[in-house]
Coordinates of C-alpha atoms in Angstrom, one line a residue:
Chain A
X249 CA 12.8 16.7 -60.4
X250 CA 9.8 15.1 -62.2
X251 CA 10.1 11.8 -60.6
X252 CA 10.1 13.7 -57.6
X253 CA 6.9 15.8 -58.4
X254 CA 5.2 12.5 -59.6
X255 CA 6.0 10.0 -56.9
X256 CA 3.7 11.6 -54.0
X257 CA 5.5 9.6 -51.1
X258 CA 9.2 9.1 -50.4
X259 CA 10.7 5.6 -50.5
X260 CA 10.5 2.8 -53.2
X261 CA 8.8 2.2 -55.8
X262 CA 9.1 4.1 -59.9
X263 CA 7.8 7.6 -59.4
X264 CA 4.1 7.8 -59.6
X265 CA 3.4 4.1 -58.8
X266 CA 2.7 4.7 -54.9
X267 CA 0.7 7.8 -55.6
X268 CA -1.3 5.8 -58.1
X269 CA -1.6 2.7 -56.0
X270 CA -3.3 5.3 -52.8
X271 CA -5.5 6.6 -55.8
X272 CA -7.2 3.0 -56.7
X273 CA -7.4 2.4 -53.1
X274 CA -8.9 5.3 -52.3
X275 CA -11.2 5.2 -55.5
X276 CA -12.4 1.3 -54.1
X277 CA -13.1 2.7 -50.3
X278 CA -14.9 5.5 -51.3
X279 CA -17.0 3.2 -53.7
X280 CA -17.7 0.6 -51.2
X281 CA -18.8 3.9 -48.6
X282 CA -21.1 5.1 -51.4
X283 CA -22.1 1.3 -51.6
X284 CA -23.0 0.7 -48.2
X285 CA -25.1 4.2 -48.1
X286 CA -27.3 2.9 -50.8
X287 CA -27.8 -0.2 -49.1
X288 CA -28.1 1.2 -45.7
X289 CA -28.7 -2.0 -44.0
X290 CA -25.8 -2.6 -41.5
X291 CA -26.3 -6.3 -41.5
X292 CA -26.0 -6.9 -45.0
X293 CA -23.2 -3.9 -45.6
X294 CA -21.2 -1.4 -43.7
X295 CA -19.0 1.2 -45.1
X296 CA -15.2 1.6 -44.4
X297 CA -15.6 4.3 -42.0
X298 CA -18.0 2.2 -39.7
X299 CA -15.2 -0.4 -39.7
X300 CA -12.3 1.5 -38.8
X301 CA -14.3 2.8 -36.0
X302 CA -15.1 -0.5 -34.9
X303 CA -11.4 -1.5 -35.4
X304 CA -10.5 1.4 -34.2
X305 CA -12.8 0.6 -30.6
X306 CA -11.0 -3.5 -31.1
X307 CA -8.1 -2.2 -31.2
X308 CA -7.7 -0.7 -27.7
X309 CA -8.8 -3.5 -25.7
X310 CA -6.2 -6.8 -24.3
X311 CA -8.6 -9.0 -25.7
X312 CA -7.9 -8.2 -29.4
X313 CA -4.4 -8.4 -29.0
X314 CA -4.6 -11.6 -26.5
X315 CA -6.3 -13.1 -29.7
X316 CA -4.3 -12.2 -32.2
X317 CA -1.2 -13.0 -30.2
X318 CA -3.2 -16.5 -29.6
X319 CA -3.8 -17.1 -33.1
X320 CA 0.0 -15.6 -34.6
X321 CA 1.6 -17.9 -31.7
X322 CA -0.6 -21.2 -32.6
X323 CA 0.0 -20.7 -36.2
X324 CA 3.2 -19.4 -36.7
X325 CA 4.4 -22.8 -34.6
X326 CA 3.1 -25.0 -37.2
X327 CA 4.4 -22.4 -39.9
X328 CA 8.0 -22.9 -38.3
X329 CA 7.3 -26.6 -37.8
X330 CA 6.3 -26.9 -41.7
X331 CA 9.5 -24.9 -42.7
X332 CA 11.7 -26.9 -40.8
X333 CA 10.0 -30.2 -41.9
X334 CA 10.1 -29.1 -45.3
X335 CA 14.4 -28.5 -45.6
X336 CA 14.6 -31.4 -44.0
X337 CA 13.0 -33.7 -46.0
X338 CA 14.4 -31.7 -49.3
X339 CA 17.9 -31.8 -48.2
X340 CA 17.0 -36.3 -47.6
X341 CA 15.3 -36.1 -50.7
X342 CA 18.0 -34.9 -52.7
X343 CA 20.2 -37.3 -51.5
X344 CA 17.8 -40.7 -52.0
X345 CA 15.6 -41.6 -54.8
X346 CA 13.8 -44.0 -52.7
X347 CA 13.1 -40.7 -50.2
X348 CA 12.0 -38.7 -53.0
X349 CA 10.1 -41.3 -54.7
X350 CA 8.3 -42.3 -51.0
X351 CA 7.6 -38.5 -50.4
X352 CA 6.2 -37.4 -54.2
X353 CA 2.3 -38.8 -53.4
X354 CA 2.2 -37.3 -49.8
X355 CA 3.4 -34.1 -51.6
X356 CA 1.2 -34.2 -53.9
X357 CA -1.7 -34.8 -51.4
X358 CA -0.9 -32.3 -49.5
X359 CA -1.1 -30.2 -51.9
X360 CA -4.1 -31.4 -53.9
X361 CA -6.6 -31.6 -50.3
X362 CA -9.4 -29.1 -50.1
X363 CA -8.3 -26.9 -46.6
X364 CA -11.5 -27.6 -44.9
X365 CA -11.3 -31.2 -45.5
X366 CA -8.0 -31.2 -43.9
X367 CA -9.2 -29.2 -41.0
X368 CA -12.4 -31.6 -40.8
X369 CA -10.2 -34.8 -40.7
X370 CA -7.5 -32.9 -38.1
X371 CA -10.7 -32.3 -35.8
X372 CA -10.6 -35.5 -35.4
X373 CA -7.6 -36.4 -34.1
X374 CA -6.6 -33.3 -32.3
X375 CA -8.3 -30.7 -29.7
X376 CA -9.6 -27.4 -31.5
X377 CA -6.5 -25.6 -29.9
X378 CA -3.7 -27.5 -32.1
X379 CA -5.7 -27.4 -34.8
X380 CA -4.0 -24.7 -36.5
X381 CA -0.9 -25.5 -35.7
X382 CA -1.2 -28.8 -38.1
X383 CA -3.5 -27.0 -40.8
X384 CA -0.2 -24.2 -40.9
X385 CA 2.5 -27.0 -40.8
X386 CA 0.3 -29.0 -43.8
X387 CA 0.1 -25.6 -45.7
X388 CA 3.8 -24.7 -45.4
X389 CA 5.4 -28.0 -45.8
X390 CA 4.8 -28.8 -49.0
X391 CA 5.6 -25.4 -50.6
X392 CA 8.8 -25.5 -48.6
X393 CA 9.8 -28.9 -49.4
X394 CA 9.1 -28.8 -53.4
X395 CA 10.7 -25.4 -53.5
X396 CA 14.2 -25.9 -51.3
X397 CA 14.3 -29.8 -53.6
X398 CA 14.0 -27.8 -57.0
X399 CA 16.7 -25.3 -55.6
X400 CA 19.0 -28.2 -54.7
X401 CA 18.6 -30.2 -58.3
X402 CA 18.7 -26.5 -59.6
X403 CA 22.4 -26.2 -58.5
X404 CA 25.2 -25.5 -60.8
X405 CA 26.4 -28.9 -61.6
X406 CA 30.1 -27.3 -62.7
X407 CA 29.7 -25.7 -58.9
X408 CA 29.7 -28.8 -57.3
X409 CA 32.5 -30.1 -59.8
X410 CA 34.7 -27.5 -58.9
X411 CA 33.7 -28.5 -54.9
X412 CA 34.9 -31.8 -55.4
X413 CA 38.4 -30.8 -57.8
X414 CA 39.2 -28.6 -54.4
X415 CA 38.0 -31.1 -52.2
X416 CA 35.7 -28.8 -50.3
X417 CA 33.7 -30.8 -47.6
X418 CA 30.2 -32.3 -47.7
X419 CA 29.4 -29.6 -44.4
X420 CA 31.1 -27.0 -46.5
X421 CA 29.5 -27.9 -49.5
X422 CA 26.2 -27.5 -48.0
X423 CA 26.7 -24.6 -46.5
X424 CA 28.5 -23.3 -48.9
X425 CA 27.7 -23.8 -52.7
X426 CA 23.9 -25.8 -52.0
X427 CA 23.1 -22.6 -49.5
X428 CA 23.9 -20.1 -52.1
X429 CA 22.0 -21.7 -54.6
X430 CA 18.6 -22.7 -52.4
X431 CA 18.3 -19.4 -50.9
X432 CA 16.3 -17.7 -53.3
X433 CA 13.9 -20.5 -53.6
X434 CA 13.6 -20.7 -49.9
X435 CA 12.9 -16.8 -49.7
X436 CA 10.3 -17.2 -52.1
X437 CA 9.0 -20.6 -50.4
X438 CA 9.0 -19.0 -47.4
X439 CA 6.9 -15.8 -48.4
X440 CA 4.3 -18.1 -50.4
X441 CA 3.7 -20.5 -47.2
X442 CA 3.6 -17.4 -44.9
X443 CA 0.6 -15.9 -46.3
X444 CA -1.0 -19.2 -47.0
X445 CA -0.1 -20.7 -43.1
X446 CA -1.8 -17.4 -41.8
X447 CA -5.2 -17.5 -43.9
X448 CA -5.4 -21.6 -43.8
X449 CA -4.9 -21.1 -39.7
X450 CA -7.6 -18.7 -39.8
X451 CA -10.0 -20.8 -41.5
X452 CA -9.0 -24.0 -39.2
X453 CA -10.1 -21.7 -35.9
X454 CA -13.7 -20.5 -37.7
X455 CA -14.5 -24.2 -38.4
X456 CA -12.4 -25.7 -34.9
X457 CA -13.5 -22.3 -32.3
X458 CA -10.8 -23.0 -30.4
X459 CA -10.9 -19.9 -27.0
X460 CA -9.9 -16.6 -27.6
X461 CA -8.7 -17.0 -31.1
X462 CA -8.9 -14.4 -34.3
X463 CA -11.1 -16.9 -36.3
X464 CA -13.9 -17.6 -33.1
X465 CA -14.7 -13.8 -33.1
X466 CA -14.3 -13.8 -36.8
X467 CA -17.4 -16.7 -36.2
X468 CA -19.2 -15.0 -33.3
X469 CA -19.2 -12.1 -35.3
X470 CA -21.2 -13.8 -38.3
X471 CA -23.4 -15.8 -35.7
X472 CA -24.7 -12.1 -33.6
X473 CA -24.7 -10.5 -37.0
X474 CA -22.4 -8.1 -36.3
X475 CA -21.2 -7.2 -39.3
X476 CA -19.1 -4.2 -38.0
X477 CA -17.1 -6.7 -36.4
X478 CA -17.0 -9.2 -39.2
X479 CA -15.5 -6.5 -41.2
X480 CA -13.4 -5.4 -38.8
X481 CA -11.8 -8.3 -37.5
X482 CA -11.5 -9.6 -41.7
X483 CA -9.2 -6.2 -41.9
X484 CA -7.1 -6.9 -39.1
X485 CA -6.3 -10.3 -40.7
X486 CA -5.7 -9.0 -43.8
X487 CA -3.3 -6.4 -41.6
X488 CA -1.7 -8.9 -40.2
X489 CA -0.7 -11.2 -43.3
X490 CA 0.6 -8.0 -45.1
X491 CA 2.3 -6.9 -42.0
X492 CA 3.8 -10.5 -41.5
X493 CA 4.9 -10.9 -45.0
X494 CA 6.9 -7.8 -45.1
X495 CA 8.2 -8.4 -41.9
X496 CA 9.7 -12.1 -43.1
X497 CA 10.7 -10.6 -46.6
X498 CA 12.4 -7.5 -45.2
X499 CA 14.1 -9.7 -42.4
X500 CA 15.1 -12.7 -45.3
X501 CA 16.5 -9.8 -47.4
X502 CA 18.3 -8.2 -44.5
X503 CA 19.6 -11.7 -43.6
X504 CA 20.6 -12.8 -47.3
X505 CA 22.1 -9.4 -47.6
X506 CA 24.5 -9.7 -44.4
X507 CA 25.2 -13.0 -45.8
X508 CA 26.4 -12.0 -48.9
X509 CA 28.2 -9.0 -48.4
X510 CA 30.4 -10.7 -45.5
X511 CA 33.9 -10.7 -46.3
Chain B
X1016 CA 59.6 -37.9 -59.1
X1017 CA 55.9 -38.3 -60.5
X1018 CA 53.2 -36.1 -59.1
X1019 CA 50.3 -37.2 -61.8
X1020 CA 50.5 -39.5 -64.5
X1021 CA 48.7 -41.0 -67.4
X1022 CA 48.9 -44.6 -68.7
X1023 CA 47.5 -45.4 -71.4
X1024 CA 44.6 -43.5 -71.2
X1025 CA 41.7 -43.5 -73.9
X1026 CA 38.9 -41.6 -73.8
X1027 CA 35.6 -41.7 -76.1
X1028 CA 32.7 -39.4 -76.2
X1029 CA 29.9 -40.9 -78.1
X1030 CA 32.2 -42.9 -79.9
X1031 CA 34.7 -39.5 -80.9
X1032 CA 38.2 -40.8 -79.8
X1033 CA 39.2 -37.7 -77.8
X1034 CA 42.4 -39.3 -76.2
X1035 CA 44.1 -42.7 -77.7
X1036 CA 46.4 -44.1 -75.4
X1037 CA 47.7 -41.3 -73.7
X1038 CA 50.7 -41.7 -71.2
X1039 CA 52.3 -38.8 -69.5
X1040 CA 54.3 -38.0 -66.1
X1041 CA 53.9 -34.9 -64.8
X1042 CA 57.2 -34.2 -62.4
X1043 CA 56.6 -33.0 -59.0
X1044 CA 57.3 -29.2 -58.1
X1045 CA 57.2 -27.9 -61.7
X1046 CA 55.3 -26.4 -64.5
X1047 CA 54.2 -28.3 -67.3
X1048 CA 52.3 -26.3 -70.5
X1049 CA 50.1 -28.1 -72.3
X1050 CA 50.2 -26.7 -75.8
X1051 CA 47.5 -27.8 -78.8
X1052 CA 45.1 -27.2 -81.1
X1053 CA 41.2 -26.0 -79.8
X1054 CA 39.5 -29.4 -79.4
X1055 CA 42.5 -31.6 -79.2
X1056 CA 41.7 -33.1 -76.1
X1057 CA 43.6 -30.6 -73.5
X1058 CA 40.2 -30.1 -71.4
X1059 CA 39.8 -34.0 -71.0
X1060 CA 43.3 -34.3 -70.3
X1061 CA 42.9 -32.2 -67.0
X1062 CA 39.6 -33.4 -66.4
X1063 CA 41.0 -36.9 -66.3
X1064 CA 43.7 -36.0 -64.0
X1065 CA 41.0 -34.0 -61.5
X1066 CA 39.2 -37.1 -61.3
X1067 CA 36.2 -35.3 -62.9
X1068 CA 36.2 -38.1 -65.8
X1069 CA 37.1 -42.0 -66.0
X1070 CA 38.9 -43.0 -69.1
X1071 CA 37.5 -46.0 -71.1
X1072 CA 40.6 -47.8 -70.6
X1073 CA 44.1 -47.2 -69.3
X1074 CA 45.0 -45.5 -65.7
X1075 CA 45.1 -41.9 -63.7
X1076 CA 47.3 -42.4 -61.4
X1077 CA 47.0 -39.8 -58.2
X1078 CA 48.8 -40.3 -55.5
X1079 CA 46.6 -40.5 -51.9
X1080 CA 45.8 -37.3 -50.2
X1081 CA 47.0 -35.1 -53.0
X1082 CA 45.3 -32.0 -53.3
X1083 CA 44.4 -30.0 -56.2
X1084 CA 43.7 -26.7 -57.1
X1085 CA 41.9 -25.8 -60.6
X1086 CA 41.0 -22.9 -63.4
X1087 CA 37.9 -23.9 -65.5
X1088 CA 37.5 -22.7 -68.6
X1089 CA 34.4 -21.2 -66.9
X1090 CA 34.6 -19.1 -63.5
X1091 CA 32.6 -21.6 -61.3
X1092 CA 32.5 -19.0 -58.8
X1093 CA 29.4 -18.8 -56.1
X1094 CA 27.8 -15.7 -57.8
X1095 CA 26.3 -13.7 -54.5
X1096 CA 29.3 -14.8 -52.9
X1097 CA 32.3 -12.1 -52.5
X1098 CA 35.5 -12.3 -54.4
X1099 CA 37.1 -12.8 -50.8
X1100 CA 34.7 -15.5 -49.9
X1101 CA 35.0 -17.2 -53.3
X1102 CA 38.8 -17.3 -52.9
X1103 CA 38.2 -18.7 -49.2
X1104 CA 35.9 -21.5 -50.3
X1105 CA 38.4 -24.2 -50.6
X1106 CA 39.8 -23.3 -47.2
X1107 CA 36.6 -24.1 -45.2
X1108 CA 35.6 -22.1 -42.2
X1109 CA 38.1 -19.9 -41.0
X1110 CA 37.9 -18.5 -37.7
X1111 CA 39.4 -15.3 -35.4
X1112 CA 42.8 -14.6 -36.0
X1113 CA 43.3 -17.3 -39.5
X1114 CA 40.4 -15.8 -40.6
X1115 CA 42.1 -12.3 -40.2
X1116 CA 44.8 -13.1 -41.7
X1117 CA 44.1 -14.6 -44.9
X1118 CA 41.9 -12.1 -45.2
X1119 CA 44.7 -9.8 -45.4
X1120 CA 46.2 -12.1 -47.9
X1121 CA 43.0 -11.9 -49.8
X1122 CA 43.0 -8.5 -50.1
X1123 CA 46.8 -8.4 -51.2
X1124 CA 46.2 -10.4 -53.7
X1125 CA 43.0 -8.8 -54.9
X1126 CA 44.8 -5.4 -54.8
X1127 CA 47.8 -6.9 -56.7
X1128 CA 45.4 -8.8 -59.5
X1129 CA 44.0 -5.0 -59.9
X1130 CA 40.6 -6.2 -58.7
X1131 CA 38.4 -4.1 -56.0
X1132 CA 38.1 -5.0 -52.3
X1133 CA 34.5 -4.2 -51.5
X1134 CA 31.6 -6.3 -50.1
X1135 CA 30.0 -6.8 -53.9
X1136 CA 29.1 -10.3 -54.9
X1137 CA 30.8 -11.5 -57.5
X1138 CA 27.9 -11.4 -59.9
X1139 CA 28.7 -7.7 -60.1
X1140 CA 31.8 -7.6 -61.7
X1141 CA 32.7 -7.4 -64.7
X1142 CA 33.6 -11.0 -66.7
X1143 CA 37.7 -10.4 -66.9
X1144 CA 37.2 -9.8 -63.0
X1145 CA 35.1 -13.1 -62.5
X1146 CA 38.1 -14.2 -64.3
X1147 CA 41.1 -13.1 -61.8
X1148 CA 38.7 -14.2 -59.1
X1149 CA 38.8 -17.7 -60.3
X1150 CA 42.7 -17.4 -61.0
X1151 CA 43.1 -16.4 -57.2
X1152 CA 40.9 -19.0 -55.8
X1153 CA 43.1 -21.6 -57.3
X1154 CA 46.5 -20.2 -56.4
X1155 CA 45.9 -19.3 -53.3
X1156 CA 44.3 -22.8 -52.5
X1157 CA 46.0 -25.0 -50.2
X1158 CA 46.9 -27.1 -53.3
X1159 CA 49.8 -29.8 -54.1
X1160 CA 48.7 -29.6 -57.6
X1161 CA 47.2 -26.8 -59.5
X1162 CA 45.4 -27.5 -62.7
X1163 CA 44.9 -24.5 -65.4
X1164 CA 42.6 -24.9 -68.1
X1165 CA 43.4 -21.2 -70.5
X1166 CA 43.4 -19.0 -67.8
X1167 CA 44.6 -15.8 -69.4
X1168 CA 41.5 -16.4 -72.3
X1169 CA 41.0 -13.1 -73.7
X1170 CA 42.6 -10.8 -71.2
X1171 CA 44.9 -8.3 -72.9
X1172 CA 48.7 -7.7 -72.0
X1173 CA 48.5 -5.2 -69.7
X1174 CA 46.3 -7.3 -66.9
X1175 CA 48.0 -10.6 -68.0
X1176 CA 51.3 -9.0 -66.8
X1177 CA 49.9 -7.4 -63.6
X1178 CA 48.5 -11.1 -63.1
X1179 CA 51.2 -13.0 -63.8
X1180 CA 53.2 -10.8 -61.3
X1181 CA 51.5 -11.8 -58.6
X1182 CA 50.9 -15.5 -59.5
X1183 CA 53.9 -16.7 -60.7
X1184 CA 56.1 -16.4 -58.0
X1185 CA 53.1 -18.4 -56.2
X1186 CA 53.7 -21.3 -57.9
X1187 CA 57.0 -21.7 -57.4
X1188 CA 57.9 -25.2 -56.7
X1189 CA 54.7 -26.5 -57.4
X1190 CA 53.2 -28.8 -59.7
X1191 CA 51.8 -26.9 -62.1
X1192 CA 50.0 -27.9 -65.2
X1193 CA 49.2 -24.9 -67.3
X1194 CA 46.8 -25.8 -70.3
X1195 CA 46.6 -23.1 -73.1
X1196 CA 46.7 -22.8 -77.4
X1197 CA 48.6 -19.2 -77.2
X1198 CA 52.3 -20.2 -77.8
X1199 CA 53.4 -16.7 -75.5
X1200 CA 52.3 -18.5 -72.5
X1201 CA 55.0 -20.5 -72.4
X1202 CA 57.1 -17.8 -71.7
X1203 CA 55.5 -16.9 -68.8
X1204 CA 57.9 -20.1 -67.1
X1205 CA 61.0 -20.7 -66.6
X1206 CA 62.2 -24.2 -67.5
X1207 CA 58.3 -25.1 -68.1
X1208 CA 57.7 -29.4 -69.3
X1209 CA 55.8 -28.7 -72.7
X1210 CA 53.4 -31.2 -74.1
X1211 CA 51.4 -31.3 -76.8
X1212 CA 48.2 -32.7 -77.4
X1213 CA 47.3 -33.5 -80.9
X1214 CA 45.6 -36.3 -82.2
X1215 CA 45.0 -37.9 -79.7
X1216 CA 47.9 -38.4 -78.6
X1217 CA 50.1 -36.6 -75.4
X1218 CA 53.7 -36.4 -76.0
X1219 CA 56.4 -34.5 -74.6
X1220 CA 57.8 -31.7 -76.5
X1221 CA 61.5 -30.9 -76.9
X1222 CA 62.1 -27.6 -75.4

């Protein structure tokens, strides 16, 4: 009965956490409102309540969601593209030094690159409109690849002993006693490069413009000063990656679930 | 007839002489216990014969296409996997009606072995469980040969004999090599081939 008293809203979460979470949030909004009163200069600040409105008015029109359909497709292609990239080259890895040893510096420079000199250097060799398709396959293929390769040389090595006693095959094996073991590392691969793919896509269409894309309003909207919309647009992103994440979590979950409950 | 067999074998670790010369013929189609003290060398004995180890000199002798079967002293089971799918695993991918039907030989068994049939992984139950599992998996394995390494470790009489009930009349007629230190084991067999492993050394006890 006290847990029930203290946790505000149904659903997950220790009692009391999700009531306390709505209480920073709402302590932080009502900050910046106060905020953006004392400044009262709508280019420099709005409050929250001007930029739901504006959302709010973004919201209803085809061009929003044209946009952000635009910028989800473009970007969760590369994203997919990355992912796929990145098991792949693991699983080679894992079986070949020489791979491994080949792949380790263009890892590591993947990982080490500044974004915006990526998307700078990318500019040059592709039109604005696959730019952030390649800035979200160079932002998930790394993450992917050194994660899924540390979940393979993670496995059990008594596993893969008892494989071979029982002469389980190499398909079998893979699918089997690798898959079992790689899975949570992928999970959490996957939710890392998701969030990362989404923002680093973002930030390729501000400095690329490609038409009717999340990040060229994002960039109109600082150009015109229209800092309503700045704001605006900036919390549908934010929307979006959180919306995204849980999606891909929830659905990995569900899947890894099914997949181990299975008779 | 020979089934598995040792010539000669020695085995080092580091420099520890673990086995020294070891020769043994295990007989098709029965059970052999392999009695000795802890650390004698009854692990590396099976672990020689599943191909998991080379010796430093002498032979394994394993005769082409046999299969085997085999209880670690550890579970080795796929931990978010079920006890059904762990059992499965050295069958490879069933489908439609043999799926269904070793399924319902699964669950036998799991019934029979006093273990639940639910859609847990395996990582839930408890460690005498994970045990069982790993029994099962083995004797229900497509196997020529099935390799035992203490399988009843720390299980108490009760569950032994509901065990034992189901899995001896499994292994029936096949080669059986049943590795334990607990002298009672060897009842569990009729007519079992006892060897010892001492010293070193591998030698076939009089019954």
């Amino acid at each position: 009965m006290v847990g029930r008293r203290n946790s505000g809203i149904g659903g997950g979460g220790r009692p009391g956490t999700w009531g306390a979470r709505l209480l920073a949030v709402a302590f932080w909004l009502a900050a910046w409102q106060l905020l953006a009163w004392a400044v009262d200069s709508r280019i420099v600040l709005v409050g929250p309540l001007e930029v739901l409105a504006r959302l709010g008015s973004l919201v209803v029109t085809a061009g929003f969601w044209a946009s952000v359909a635009t910028s989800l497709g473009r970007i969760g292609l590369g994203f997919l593209g990355g992912v796929a990239c990145g098991l792949v080259l693991a699983a080679l890895a894992a079986r070949s030094r020489v791979v491994r040893a080949l792949l380790a510096p263009l890892m590591g420079a993947l990982k080490a690159v500044p974004v915006a000199s990526f998307v700078i250097l990318v500019l040059l060799w592709v039109s604005s409109r696959e730019l952030s398709v390649v800035i979200a396959w160079i932002m998930a293929l790394p993450i992917v690849y050194t994660n899924v390769l540390e979940g393979i040389e993670q496995t059990d090595a008594g596993l893969l002993e008892m494989a071979e006693v029982f002469g389980i095959g190499a398909l079998e094996r893979a699918r089997m006693v690798y898959l079992s073991q790689v899975l949570p590392y992928f999970r959490a691969a996957v939710s890392l490069a998701l969030g990362l793919s989404w923002k680093a896509g973002i930030a390729a269409e501000v400095i690329g413009l490609p038409d009717l894309t999340v990040g060229e309003h994002l960039y109109d909207a600082k150009v015109y000063l229209d800092t309503p919309g700045l704001f605006a647009w900036t919390v549908a992103i934010v929307v979006v990656s959180v919306a995204l994440e849980a999606l891909v979590s929830r659905g990995l979950d569900a899947a890894l679930a099914r997949w181990e409950a299975r008779p | 007839m020979s089934c598995l067999e040792l010539r000669d074998v020695t085995k080092r670790y580091d420099g520890l002489m673990v086995l020294s010369r070891a020769s043994a013929r295990l007989e098709e189609g029965r059970a052999h216990v392999v009695m000795g003290p802890s650390g004698a060398g009854k692990t590396t004995l099976l672990r020689l014969l599943a191909g998991l180890e080379e010796p430093d000199a002498g032979e394994v002798v394993r005769p082409a296409g046999l299969r085997l079967a085999m209880t670690f002293q550890e579970d080795r089971l796929l931990e978010n996997l079920t006890a059904t799918a762990n059992i499965r695993l050295p069958h490879g991918r069933l489908r439609g009606r043999e799926l269904a039907s070793f399924l319902e030989l699964e669950r036998a068994a799991l019934l029979a072995a006093g273990l639940p049939v639910d859609a847990r992984p395996v990582r839930e139950l408890s460690g005498g469980q994970r045990r069982r599992v790993a029994i099962l998996r083995c004797v229900l394995a497509d196997a020529d040969a099935l390799l035992f390494d203490e399988p009843l470790k720390g299980m108490d009489e009760k569950t032994v004999r509901q065990v034992m009930g189901y899995v001896l009349p499994r292994l029936e007629g096949r080669t059986v090599l049943w590795v334990t230190h607990d002298e009672r084991e060897r009842d569990l067999f009729d007519d079992p081939v006892l060897w010892t492993v001492r010293g070193g050394c591998v030698r076939r006890a009089p019954m």
